[in-house]
């Protein structure tokens, strides 16, 4: 709110930049960061987009590319894939206009991971391989770790779990040696998901619980932590520890700043309700997820939602409804996500 008030007063103060020690572009970017942290991604995108027009940013391809990349992440956190991918492409175009610019490998790796999250796994592997090559050219080992992170997620999704696990373990090693705390958290989270995908529920849960504790200690529980809690809920459900699965889902559900995570947590909660015969609760949760968009283009969320719909219909003897839900789910993921296809 203070930054927004500063922007309102900016035009009224002729020497505002000198007085504050910051440009208007800096203030716009800062406002976007704060809004993004509060989960107001639409306004974060608006402020970041406005910053792109400020002279010191418009004249700096590297800074402009970084801002487009941030805009892409705001869209991803809101669950909006197409504008996120357009933002990544805008960032890449800016870097291509500046031959000496660095950061291509990290941008390509980030783009690859986003493609993997949207089940565009063939594109994700190709982009991740490009990122690995760019990282080698730039001598950036941390960027190589980010690229391997993306390829590990994509390879896991298409059933190449051993390859995916190998990529993610190397990504974690590189993050610990050369990356940031954020890189370590990302690699740990994705490795946990790969172990979960391979049916190694106990091993996955042990890693995920360690990651949750680390996230909390570092103040990341509102970011990587929510996704780790969703993975923990899935592992706990598979292990028959349903009360604990509910606790993890409820820790995430209805968090307005993480609607994507809220959808997934509600599906997990509905899965437990279905298994316990709590049909009204399951129906209510599933209706909320459907009304909220099922992930807005993220096929695995729509597929998982349909899987629980099918399970609920089967227990109630509504077999035609269950078969229809299963068929619709398979249409979303066959050829892209082996794990969800097998579950359906």
CSV table of N, CA and C in Angstrom, one decimal, residues 166-245:
chain,number,residue,atom,x,y,z
A,166,UNK,N,17.7,-39.5,-12.0
A,166,UNK,CA,19.1,-39.2,-12.1
A,166,UNK,C,19.3,-37.7,-12.4
A,167,UNK,N,18.5,-37.2,-13.2
A,167,UNK,CA,18.6,-35.7,-13.5
A,167,UNK,C,18.4,-34.9,-12.2
A,168,UNK,N,17.4,-35.3,-11.5
A,168,UNK,CA,17.0,-34.5,-10.3
A,168,UNK,C,18.0,-34.7,-9.2
A,169,UNK,N,18.6,-35.8,-9.0
A,169,UNK,CA,19.7,-36.0,-8.0
A,169,UNK,C,20.9,-35.1,-8.4
A,170,UNK,N,21.3,-35.1,-9.7
A,170,UNK,CA,22.4,-34.2,-10.1
A,170,UNK,C,22.0,-32.8,-9.9
A,171,UNK,N,20.7,-32.4,-10.2
A,171,UNK,CA,20.2,-31.0,-10.0
A,171,UNK,C,20.3,-30.6,-8.5
A,172,UNK,N,20.0,-31.6,-7.6
A,172,UNK,CA,20.1,-31.3,-6.2
A,172,UNK,C,21.5,-31.1,-5.8
A,173,UNK,N,22.4,-31.9,-6.3
A,173,UNK,CA,23.8,-31.8,-5.9
A,173,UNK,C,24.4,-30.4,-6.4
A,174,UNK,N,24.0,-30.1,-7.6
A,174,UNK,CA,24.5,-28.8,-8.2
A,174,UNK,C,23.9,-27.6,-7.4
A,175,UNK,N,22.6,-27.7,-7.0
A,175,UNK,CA,22.0,-26.7,-6.3
A,175,UNK,C,22.7,-26.5,-4.9
A,176,UNK,N,23.1,-27.6,-4.3
A,176,UNK,CA,23.8,-27.5,-3.0
A,176,UNK,C,25.2,-26.9,-3.1
A,177,UNK,N,25.8,-27.2,-4.3
A,177,UNK,CA,27.2,-26.7,-4.5
A,177,UNK,C,27.3,-25.3,-5.1
A,178,UNK,N,26.3,-25.0,-6.0
A,178,UNK,CA,26.5,-23.7,-6.8
A,178,UNK,C,25.2,-22.9,-6.8
A,179,UNK,N,24.1,-23.4,-6.3
A,179,UNK,CA,22.8,-22.7,-6.5
A,179,UNK,C,22.4,-21.9,-5.2
A,180,UNK,N,21.1,-21.6,-5.2
A,180,UNK,CA,20.6,-20.8,-4.1
A,180,UNK,C,19.7,-21.7,-3.3
A,181,UNK,N,19.3,-21.2,-2.1
A,181,UNK,CA,18.4,-21.9,-1.3
A,181,UNK,C,17.1,-22.3,-2.0
A,182,UNK,N,16.7,-21.4,-2.9
A,182,UNK,CA,15.5,-21.6,-3.7
A,182,UNK,C,15.7,-22.8,-4.7
A,183,UNK,N,16.9,-22.9,-5.3
A,183,UNK,CA,17.2,-24.0,-6.2
A,183,UNK,C,17.2,-25.3,-5.4
A,184,UNK,N,17.7,-25.3,-4.2
A,184,UNK,CA,17.7,-26.5,-3.4
A,184,UNK,C,16.3,-27.0,-3.1
A,185,UNK,N,15.5,-26.0,-2.7
A,185,UNK,CA,14.1,-26.3,-2.4
A,185,UNK,C,13.3,-26.9,-3.6
A,186,UNK,N,13.6,-26.3,-4.8
A,186,UNK,CA,12.9,-26.7,-6.0
A,186,UNK,C,13.3,-28.2,-6.3
A,187,UNK,N,14.6,-28.4,-6.3
A,187,UNK,CA,15.1,-29.8,-6.7
A,187,UNK,C,14.6,-30.8,-5.7
A,188,UNK,N,14.6,-30.5,-4.4
A,188,UNK,CA,14.1,-31.4,-3.4
A,188,UNK,C,12.6,-31.8,-3.6
A,189,UNK,N,11.9,-30.7,-3.9
A,189,UNK,CA,10.4,-30.9,-4.1
A,189,UNK,C,10.2,-31.8,-5.3
A,190,UNK,N,10.9,-31.6,-6.4
A,190,UNK,CA,10.6,-32.3,-7.6
A,190,UNK,C,11.2,-33.8,-7.5
A,191,UNK,N,12.3,-34.0,-6.7
A,191,UNK,CA,12.7,-35.3,-6.5
A,191,UNK,C,11.7,-36.1,-5.7
A,192,UNK,N,11.1,-35.4,-4.7
A,192,UNK,CA,10.1,-36.1,-3.9
A,192,UNK,C,8.9,-36.5,-4.7
A,193,UNK,N,8.5,-35.7,-5.7
A,193,UNK,CA,7.4,-36.0,-6.6
A,193,UNK,C,7.8,-37.2,-7.5
A,194,UNK,N,9.0,-37.3,-7.9
A,194,UNK,CA,9.5,-38.4,-8.8
A,194,UNK,C,9.4,-39.7,-8.0
A,195,UNK,N,9.9,-39.7,-6.7
A,195,UNK,CA,9.8,-40.9,-5.9
A,195,UNK,C,8.4,-41.3,-5.6
A,196,UNK,N,7.5,-40.3,-5.5
A,196,UNK,CA,6.1,-40.6,-5.3
A,196,UNK,C,5.5,-41.2,-6.5
A,197,UNK,N,5.9,-40.7,-7.7
A,197,UNK,CA,5.4,-41.3,-9.0
A,197,UNK,C,5.8,-42.7,-9.2
A,198,UNK,N,7.0,-43.1,-8.6
A,198,UNK,CA,7.5,-44.4,-8.8
A,198,UNK,C,7.0,-45.4,-7.8
A,199,UNK,N,6.1,-44.9,-6.9
A,199,UNK,CA,5.5,-45.8,-5.9
A,199,UNK,C,6.3,-46.0,-4.7
A,200,UNK,N,7.4,-45.2,-4.5
A,200,UNK,CA,8.3,-45.3,-3.3
A,200,UNK,C,7.8,-44.3,-2.3
A,201,UNK,N,6.6,-44.7,-1.7
A,201,UNK,CA,5.9,-43.7,-0.9
A,201,UNK,C,6.6,-43.4,0.4
A,202,UNK,N,7.2,-44.4,1.1
A,202,UNK,CA,7.9,-44.1,2.3
A,202,UNK,C,9.1,-43.2,2.1
A,203,UNK,N,9.9,-43.6,1.0
A,203,UNK,CA,11.1,-42.8,0.7
A,203,UNK,C,10.7,-41.4,0.3
A,204,UNK,N,9.6,-41.3,-0.5
A,204,UNK,CA,9.2,-39.9,-0.9
A,204,UNK,C,8.8,-39.1,0.3
A,205,UNK,N,8.0,-39.7,1.2
A,205,UNK,CA,7.5,-39.0,2.4
A,205,UNK,C,8.6,-38.5,3.3
A,206,UNK,N,9.6,-39.4,3.5
A,206,UNK,CA,10.8,-39.0,4.3
A,206,UNK,C,11.5,-37.7,3.7
A,207,UNK,N,11.7,-37.7,2.4
A,207,UNK,CA,12.3,-36.6,1.8
A,207,UNK,C,11.4,-35.4,1.9
A,208,UNK,N,10.1,-35.6,1.6
A,208,UNK,CA,9.2,-34.4,1.6
A,208,UNK,C,9.1,-33.8,3.0
A,209,UNK,N,9.0,-34.6,4.0
A,209,UNK,CA,8.9,-34.1,5.4
A,209,UNK,C,10.1,-33.3,5.8
A,210,UNK,N,11.3,-33.8,5.3
A,210,UNK,CA,12.5,-33.0,5.6
A,210,UNK,C,12.5,-31.7,4.9
A,211,UNK,N,12.0,-31.7,3.6
A,211,UNK,CA,11.9,-30.5,2.8
A,211,UNK,C,10.9,-29.5,3.5
A,212,UNK,N,9.8,-30.0,4.0
A,212,UNK,CA,8.8,-29.1,4.7
A,212,UNK,C,9.5,-28.5,5.9
A,213,UNK,N,10.2,-29.2,6.7
A,213,UNK,CA,10.9,-28.7,7.9
A,213,UNK,C,11.9,-27.6,7.4
A,214,UNK,N,12.6,-27.9,6.4
A,214,UNK,CA,13.6,-26.9,5.9
A,214,UNK,C,12.9,-25.7,5.4
A,215,UNK,N,11.8,-25.8,4.6
A,215,UNK,CA,11.1,-24.7,4.1
A,215,UNK,C,10.6,-23.8,5.3
A,216,UNK,N,10.1,-24.4,6.3
A,216,UNK,CA,9.6,-23.7,7.5
A,216,UNK,C,10.7,-22.9,8.1
A,217,UNK,N,11.8,-23.6,8.3
A,217,UNK,CA,13.0,-22.9,9.0
A,217,UNK,C,13.5,-21.7,8.2
A,218,UNK,N,13.4,-21.8,6.9
A,218,UNK,CA,13.9,-20.7,6.0
A,218,UNK,C,12.8,-19.7,5.6
A,219,UNK,N,11.6,-19.9,6.0
A,219,UNK,CA,10.5,-19.0,5.7
A,219,UNK,C,9.9,-19.2,4.3
A,220,UNK,N,10.2,-20.4,3.7
A,220,UNK,CA,9.6,-20.7,2.4
A,220,UNK,C,8.3,-21.5,2.5
A,221,UNK,N,7.8,-21.7,3.6
A,221,UNK,CA,6.6,-22.6,3.7
A,221,UNK,C,5.4,-22.1,2.9
A,222,UNK,N,5.4,-20.8,2.6
A,222,UNK,CA,4.3,-20.2,1.8
A,222,UNK,C,4.5,-20.4,0.4
A,223,UNK,N,5.7,-21.0,0.0
A,223,UNK,CA,6.0,-21.1,-1.5
A,223,UNK,C,6.2,-22.6,-1.8
A,224,UNK,N,7.4,-23.0,-1.7
A,224,UNK,CA,7.7,-24.4,-2.0
A,224,UNK,C,7.0,-25.3,-1.0
A,225,UNK,N,6.7,-24.8,0.2
A,225,UNK,CA,6.1,-25.6,1.3
A,225,UNK,C,4.7,-26.1,0.9
A,226,UNK,N,3.9,-25.3,0.2
A,226,UNK,CA,2.6,-25.7,-0.1
A,226,UNK,C,2.6,-26.9,-1.1
A,227,UNK,N,3.5,-26.9,-2.0
A,227,UNK,CA,3.6,-28.0,-3.0
A,227,UNK,C,4.1,-29.3,-2.3
A,228,UNK,N,5.1,-29.1,-1.4
A,228,UNK,CA,5.6,-30.3,-0.7
A,228,UNK,C,4.5,-30.9,0.2
A,229,UNK,N,3.6,-30.0,0.8
A,229,UNK,CA,2.5,-30.5,1.6
A,229,UNK,C,1.5,-31.3,0.7
A,230,UNK,N,1.3,-30.9,-0.5
A,230,UNK,CA,0.4,-31.6,-1.4
A,230,UNK,C,1.0,-33.0,-1.7
A,231,UNK,N,2.3,-33.0,-2.0
A,231,UNK,CA,2.9,-34.3,-2.3
A,231,UNK,C,2.9,-35.2,-1.0
A,232,UNK,N,3.1,-34.6,0.1
A,232,UNK,CA,3.0,-35.3,1.4
A,232,UNK,C,1.7,-35.9,1.6
A,233,UNK,N,0.6,-35.1,1.3
A,233,UNK,CA,-0.8,-35.6,1.4
A,233,UNK,C,-1.0,-36.8,0.5
A,234,UNK,N,-0.5,-36.8,-0.7
A,234,UNK,CA,-0.6,-37.9,-1.6
A,234,UNK,C,0.1,-39.2,-1.1
A,235,UNK,N,1.3,-39.0,-0.6
A,235,UNK,CA,2.0,-40.1,0.0
A,235,UNK,C,1.3,-40.7,1.2
A,236,UNK,N,0.9,-39.8,2.1
A,236,UNK,CA,0.2,-40.3,3.3
A,236,UNK,C,-1.1,-41.0,2.9
A,237,UNK,N,-1.8,-40.5,1.9
A,237,UNK,CA,-3.1,-41.3,1.5
A,237,UNK,C,-2.7,-42.7,1.0
A,238,UNK,N,-1.7,-42.7,0.2
A,238,UNK,CA,-1.3,-44.0,-0.4
A,238,UNK,C,-0.8,-45.0,0.8
A,239,UNK,N,-0.3,-44.4,1.8
A,239,UNK,CA,0.2,-45.3,3.0
A,239,UNK,C,-1.0,-45.6,4.0
A,240,UNK,N,-2.2,-45.1,3.7
A,240,UNK,CA,-3.3,-45.3,4.6
A,240,UNK,C,-3.3,-44.4,5.8
A,241,UNK,N,-2.5,-43.4,5.8
A,241,UNK,CA,-2.5,-42.5,7.0
A,241,UNK,C,-3.4,-41.3,6.7
A,242,UNK,N,-4.7,-41.5,6.6
A,242,UNK,CA,-5.6,-40.6,6.1
A,242,UNK,C,-5.8,-39.3,6.9
A,243,UNK,N,-5.8,-39.4,8.2
A,243,UNK,CA,-5.9,-38.2,9.1
A,243,UNK,C,-4.7,-37.3,8.8
A,244,UNK,N,-3.6,-37.8,8.7
A,244,UNK,CA,-2.4,-37.0,8.4
A,244,UNK,C,-2.5,-36.4,7.0
A,245,UNK,N,-3.0,-37.1,6.0
A,245,UNK,CA,-3.2,-36.6,4.7
A,245,UNK,C,-4.2,-35.4,4.7
